[in-house]
JSON list of C-alpha atoms in Angstrom, two decimals:
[
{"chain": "A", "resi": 28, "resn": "UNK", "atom": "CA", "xyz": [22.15, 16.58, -14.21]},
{"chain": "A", "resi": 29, "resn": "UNK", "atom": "CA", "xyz": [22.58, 19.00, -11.08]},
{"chain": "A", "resi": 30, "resn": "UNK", "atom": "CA", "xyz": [25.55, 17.99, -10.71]},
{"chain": "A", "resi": 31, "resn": "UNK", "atom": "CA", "xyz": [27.04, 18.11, -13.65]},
{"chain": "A", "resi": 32, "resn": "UNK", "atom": "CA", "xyz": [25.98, 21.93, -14.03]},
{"chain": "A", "resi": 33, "resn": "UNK", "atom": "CA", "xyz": [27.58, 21.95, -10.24]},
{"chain": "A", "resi": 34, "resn": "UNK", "atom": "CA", "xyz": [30.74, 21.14, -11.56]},
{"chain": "A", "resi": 35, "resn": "UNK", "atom": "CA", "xyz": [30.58, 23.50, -14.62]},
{"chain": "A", "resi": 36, "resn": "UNK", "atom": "CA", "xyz": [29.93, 26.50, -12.08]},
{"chain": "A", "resi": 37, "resn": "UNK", "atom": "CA", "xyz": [32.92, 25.22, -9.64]},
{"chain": "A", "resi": 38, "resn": "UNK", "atom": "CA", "xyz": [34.77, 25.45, -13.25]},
{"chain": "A", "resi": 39, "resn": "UNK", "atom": "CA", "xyz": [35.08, 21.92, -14.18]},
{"chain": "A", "resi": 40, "resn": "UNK", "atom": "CA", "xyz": [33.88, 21.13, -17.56]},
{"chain": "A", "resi": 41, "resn": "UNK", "atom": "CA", "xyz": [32.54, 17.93, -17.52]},
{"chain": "A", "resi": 42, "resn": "UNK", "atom": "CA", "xyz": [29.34, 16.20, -19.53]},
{"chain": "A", "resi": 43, "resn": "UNK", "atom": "CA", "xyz": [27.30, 13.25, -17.90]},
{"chain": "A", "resi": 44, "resn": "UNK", "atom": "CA", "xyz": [25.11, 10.45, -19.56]},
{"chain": "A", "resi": 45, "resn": "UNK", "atom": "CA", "xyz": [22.45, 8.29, -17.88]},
{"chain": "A", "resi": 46, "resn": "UNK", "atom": "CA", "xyz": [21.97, 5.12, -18.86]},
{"chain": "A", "resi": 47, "resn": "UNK", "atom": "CA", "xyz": [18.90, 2.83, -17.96]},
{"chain": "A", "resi": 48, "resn": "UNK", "atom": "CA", "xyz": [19.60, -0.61, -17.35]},
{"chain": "A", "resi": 49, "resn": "UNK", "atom": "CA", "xyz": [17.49, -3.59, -16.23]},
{"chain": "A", "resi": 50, "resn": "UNK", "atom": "CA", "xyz": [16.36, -2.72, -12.85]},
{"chain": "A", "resi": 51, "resn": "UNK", "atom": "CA", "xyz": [18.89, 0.36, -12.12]},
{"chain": "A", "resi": 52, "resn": "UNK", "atom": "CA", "xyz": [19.77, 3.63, -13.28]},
{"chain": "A", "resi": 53, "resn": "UNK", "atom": "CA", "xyz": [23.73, 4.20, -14.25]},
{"chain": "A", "resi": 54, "resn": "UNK", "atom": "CA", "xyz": [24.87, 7.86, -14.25]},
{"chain": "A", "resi": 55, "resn": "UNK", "atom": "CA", "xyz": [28.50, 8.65, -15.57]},
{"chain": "A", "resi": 56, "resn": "UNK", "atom": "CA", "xyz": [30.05, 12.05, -15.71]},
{"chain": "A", "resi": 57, "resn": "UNK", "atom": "CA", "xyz": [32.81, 12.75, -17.70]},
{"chain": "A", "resi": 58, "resn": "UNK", "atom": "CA", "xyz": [35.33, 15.68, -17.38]},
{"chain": "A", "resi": 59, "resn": "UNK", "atom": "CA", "xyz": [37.05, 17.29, -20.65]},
{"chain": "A", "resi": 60, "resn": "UNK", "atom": "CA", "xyz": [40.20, 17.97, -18.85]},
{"chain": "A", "resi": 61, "resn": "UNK", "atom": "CA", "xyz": [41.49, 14.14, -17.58]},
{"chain": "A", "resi": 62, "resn": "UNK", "atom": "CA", "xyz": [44.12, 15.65, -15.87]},
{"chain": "A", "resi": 63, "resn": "UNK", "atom": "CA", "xyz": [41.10, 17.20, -13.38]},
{"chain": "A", "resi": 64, "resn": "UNK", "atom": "CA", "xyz": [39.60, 14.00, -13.53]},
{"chain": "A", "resi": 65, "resn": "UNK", "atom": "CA", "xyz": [38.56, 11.75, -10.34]},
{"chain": "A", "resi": 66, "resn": "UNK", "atom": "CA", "xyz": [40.47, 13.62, -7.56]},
{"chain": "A", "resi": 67, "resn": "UNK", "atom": "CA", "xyz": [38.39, 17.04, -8.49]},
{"chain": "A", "resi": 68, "resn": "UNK", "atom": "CA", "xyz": [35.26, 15.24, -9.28]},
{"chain": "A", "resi": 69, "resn": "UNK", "atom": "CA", "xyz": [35.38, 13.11, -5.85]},
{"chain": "A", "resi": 70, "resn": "UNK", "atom": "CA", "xyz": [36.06, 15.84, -3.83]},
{"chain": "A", "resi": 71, "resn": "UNK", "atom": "CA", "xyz": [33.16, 18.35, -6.07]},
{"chain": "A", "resi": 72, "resn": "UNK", "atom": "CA", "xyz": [30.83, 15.04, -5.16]},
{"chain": "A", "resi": 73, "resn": "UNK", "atom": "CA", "xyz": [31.70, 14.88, -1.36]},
{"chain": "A", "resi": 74, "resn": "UNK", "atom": "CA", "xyz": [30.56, 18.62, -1.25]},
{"chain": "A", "resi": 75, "resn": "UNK", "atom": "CA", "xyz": [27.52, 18.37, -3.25]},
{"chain": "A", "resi": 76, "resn": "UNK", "atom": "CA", "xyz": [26.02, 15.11, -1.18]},
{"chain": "A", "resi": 77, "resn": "UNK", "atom": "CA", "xyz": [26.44, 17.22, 1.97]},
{"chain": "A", "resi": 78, "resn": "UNK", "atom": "CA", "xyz": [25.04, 20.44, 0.87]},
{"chain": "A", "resi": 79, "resn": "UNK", "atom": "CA", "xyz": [21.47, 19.74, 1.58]},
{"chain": "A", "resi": 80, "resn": "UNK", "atom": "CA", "xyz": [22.03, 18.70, 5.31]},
{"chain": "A", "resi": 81, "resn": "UNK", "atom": "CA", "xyz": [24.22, 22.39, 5.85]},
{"chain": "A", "resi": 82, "resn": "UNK", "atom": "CA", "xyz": [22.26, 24.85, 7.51]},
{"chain": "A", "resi": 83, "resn": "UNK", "atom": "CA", "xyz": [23.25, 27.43, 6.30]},
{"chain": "A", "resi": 84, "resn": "UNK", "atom": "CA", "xyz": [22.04, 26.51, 2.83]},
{"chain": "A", "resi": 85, "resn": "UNK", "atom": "CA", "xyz": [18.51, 26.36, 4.29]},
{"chain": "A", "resi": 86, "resn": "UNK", "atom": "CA", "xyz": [19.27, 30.49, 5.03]},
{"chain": "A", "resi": 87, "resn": "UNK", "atom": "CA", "xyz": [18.04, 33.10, 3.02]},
{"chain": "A", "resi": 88, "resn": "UNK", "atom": "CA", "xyz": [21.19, 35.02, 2.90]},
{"chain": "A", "resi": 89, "resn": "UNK", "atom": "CA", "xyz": [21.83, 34.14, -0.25]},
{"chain": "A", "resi": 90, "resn": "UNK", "atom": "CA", "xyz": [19.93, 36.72, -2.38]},
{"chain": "A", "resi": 91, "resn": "UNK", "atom": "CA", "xyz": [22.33, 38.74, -3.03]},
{"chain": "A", "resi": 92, "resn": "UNK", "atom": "CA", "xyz": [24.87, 36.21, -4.30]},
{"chain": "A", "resi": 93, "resn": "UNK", "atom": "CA", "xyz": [26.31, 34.86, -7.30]},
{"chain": "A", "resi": 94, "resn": "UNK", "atom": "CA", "xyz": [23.53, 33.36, -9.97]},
{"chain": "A", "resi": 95, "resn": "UNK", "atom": "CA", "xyz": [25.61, 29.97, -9.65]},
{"chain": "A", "resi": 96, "resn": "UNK", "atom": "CA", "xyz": [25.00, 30.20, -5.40]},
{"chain": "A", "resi": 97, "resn": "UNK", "atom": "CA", "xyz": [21.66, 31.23, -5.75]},
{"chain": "A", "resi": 98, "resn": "UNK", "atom": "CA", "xyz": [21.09, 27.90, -8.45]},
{"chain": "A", "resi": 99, "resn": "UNK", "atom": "CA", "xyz": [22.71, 25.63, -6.36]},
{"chain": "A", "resi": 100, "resn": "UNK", "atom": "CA", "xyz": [20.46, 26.44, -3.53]},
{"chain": "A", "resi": 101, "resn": "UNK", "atom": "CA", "xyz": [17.63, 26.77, -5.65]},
{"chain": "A", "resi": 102, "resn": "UNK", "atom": "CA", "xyz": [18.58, 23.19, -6.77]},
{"chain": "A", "resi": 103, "resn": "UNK", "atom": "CA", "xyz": [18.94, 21.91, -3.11]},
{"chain": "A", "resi": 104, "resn": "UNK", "atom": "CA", "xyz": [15.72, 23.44, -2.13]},
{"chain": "A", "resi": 105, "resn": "UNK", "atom": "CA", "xyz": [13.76, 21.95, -5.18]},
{"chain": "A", "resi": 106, "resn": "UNK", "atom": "CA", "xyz": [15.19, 18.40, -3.97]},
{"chain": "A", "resi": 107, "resn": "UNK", "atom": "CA", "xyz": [14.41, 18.78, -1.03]},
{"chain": "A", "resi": 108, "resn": "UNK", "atom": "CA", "xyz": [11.01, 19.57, -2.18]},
{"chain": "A", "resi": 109, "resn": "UNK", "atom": "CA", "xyz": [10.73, 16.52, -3.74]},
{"chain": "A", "resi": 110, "resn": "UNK", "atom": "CA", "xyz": [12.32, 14.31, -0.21]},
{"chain": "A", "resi": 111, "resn": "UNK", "atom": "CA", "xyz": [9.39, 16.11, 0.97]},
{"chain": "A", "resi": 112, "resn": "UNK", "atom": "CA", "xyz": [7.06, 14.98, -1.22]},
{"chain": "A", "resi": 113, "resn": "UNK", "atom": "CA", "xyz": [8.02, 11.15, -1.86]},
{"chain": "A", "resi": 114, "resn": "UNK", "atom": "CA", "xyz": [8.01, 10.86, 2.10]},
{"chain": "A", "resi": 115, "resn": "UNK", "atom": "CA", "xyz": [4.21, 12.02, 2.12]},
{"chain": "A", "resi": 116, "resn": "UNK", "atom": "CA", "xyz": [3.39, 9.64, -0.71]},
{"chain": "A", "resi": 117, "resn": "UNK", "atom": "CA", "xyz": [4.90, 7.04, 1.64]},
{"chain": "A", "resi": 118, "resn": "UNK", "atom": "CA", "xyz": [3.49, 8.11, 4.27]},
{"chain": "A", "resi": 119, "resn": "UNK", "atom": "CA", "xyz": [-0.23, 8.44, 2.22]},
{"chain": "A", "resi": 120, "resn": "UNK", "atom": "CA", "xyz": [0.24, 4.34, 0.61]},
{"chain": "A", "resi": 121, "resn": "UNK", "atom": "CA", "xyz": [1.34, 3.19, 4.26]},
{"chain": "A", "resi": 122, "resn": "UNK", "atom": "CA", "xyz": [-2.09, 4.14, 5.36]},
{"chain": "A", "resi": 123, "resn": "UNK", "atom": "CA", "xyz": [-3.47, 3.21, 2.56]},
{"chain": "A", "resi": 124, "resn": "UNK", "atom": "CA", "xyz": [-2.05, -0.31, 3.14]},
{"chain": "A", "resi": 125, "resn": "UNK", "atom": "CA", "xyz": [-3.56, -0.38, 6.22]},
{"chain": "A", "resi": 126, "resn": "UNK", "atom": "CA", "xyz": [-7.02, 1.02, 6.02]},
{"chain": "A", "resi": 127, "resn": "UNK", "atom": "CA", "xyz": [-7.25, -2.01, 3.21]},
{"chain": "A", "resi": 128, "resn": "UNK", "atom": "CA", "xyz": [-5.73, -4.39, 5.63]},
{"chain": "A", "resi": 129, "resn": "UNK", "atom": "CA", "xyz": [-8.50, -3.33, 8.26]},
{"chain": "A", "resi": 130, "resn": "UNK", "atom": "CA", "xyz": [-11.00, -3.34, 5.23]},
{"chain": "A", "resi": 131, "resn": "UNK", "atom": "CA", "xyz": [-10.28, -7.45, 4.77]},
{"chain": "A", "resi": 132, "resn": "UNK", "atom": "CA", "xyz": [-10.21, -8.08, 8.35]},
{"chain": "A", "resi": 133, "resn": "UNK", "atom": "CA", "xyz": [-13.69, -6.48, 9.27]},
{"chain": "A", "resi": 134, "resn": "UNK", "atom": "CA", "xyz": [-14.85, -8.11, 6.19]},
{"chain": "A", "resi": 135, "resn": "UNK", "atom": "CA", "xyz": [-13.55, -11.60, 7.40]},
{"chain": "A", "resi": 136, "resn": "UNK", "atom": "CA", "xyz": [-14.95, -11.34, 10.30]},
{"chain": "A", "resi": 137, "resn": "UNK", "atom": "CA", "xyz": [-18.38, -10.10, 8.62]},
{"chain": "A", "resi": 138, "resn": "UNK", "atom": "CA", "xyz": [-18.42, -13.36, 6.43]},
{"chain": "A", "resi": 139, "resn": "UNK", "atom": "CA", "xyz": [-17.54, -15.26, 9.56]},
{"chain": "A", "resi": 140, "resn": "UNK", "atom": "CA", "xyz": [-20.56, -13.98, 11.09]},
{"chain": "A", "resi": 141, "resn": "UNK", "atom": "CA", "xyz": [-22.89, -14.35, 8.23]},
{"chain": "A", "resi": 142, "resn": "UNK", "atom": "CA", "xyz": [-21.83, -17.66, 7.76]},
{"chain": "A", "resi": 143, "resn": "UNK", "atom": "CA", "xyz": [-22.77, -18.69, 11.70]},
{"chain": "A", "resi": 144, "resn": "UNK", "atom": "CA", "xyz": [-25.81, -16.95, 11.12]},
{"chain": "A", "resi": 145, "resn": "UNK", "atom": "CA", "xyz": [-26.94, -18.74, 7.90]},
{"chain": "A", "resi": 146, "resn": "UNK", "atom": "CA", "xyz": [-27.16, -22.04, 9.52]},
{"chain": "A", "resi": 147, "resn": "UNK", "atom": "CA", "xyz": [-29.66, -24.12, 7.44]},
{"chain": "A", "resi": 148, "resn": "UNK", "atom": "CA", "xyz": [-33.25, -24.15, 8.88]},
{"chain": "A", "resi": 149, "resn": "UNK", "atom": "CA", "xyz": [-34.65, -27.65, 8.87]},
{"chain": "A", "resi": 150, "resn": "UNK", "atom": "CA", "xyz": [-37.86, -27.66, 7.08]},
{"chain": "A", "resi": 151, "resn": "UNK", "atom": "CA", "xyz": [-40.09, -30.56, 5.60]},
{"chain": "A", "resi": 152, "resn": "UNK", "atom": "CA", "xyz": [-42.09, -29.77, 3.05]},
{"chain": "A", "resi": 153, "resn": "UNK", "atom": "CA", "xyz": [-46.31, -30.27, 3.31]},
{"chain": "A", "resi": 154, "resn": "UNK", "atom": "CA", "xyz": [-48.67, -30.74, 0.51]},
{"chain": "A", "resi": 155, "resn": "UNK", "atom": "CA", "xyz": [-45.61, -30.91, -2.06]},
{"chain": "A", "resi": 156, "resn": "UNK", "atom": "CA", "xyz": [-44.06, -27.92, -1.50]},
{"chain": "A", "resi": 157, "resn": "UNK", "atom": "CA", "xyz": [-46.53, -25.52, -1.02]},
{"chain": "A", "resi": 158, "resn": "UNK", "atom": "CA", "xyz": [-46.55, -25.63, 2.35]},
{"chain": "A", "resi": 159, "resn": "UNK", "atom": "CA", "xyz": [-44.02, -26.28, 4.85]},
{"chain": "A", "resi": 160, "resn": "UNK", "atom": "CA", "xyz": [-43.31, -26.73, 8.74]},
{"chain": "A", "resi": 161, "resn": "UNK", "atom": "CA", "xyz": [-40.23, -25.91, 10.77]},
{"chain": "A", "resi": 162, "resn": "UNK", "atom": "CA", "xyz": [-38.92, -26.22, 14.15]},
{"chain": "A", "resi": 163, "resn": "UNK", "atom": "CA", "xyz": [-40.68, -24.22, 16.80]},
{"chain": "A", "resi": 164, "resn": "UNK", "atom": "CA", "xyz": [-39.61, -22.52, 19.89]},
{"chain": "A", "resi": 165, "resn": "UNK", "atom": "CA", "xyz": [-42.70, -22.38, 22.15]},
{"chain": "A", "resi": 166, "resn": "UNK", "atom": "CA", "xyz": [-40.46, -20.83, 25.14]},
{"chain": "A", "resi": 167, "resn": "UNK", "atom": "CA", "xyz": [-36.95, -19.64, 25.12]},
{"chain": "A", "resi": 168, "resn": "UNK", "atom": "CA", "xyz": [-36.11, -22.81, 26.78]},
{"chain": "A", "resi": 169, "resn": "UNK", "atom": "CA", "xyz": [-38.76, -25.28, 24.88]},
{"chain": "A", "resi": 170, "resn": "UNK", "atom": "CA", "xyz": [-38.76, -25.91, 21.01]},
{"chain": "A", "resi": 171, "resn": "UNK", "atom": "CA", "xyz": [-40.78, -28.48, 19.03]},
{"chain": "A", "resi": 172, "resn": "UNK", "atom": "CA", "xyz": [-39.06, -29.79, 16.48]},
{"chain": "A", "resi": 173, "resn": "UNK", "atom": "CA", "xyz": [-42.26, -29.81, 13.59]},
{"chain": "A", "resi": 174, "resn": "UNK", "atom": "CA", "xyz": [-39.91, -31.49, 11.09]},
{"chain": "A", "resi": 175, "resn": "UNK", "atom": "CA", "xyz": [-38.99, -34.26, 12.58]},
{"chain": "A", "resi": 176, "resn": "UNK", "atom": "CA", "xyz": [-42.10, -35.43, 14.37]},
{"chain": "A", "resi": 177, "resn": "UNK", "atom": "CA", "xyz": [-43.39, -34.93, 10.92]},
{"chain": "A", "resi": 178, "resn": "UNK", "atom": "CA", "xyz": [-40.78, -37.43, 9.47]},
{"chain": "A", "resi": 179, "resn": "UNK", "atom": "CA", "xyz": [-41.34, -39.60, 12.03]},
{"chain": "A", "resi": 180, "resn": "UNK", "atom": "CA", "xyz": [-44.65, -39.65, 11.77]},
{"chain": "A", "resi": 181, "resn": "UNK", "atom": "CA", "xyz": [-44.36, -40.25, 8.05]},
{"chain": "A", "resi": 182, "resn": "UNK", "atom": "CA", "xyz": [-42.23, -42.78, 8.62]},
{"chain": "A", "resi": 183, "resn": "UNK", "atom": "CA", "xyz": [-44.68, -44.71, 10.89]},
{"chain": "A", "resi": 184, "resn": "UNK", "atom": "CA", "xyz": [-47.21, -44.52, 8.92]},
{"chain": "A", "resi": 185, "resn": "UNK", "atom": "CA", "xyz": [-45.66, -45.70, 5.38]},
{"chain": "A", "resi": 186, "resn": "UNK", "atom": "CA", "xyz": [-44.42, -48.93, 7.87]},
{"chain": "A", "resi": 187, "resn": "UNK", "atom": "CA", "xyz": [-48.01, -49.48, 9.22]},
{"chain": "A", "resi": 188, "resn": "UNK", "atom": "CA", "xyz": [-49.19, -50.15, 5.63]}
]
């Protein structure tokens, strides 16, 4: 729509329509006078796409000028505004992304470790199961294995019957 009120201040009367399809966004622009038509518009286009990177729009010397001037470069500067902005969005879910992607990792690795950690302790079960024995570690480098000895020794005697 900018640039359709860029051509009407360049003096070419021309109406535009935007038209939503599927996955894309179609805009057409029109002019009254077809004898103006795509020579004037092309060239009015090749200006307007290279406004924004002209320095001298970026100036505040225009103050004084023409309300059409000082609207295009009110127009520029809003866009740019909004460049501006999308690229700190981008910037803001691109960190996002990976803070979460750090997230899963240290998590994976937490599970990892909680699952090494959770190995199942042997026990066998005394008195039904109110009471209990496990293995035993008498020194760092010693450990009696209670559960065990205990099936083996339940094992002998049920045989010696």
């Amino acid at each position: 729509m900018y640039f359709t009120q860029f051509l009407r201040d360049v003096g070419i009367d021309a109406t535009d329509e935007l038209k939503e399809q599927a996955d894309s966004v179609l805009f057409s622009v029109t002019p009254r006078n077809q004898e103006e038509a795509l020579e004037h518009i092309k060239i009015a286009l090749e200006i307007y796409l290279r406004l924004p990177s002209n320095p001298t729009v970026s100036s505040s010397g225009y103050l004084g000028a023409d309300i059409e001037v000082q609207r295009l470069v009110a127009n520029i500067h809003h866009l740019q505004g909004q460049l501006a902005l999308a690229s700190a969005i981008i910037q803001q879910k691109d960190l996002l992304i990976q803070q979460q992607k750090t997230i899963i990792k240290s998590g994976e690795v937490l599970i990892q470790s909680i699952q090494k950690s959770e190995k199942k302790e042997d026990k066998e079960p005394l008195l039904g199961k109110v009471l209990s024995v496990k293995k035993l570690e008498l020194w760092k480098t010693l450990e009696l294995d209670v559960p065990t000895l205990l099936r083996y020794l339940k094992q002998y005697f049920k045989n010696e019957k």
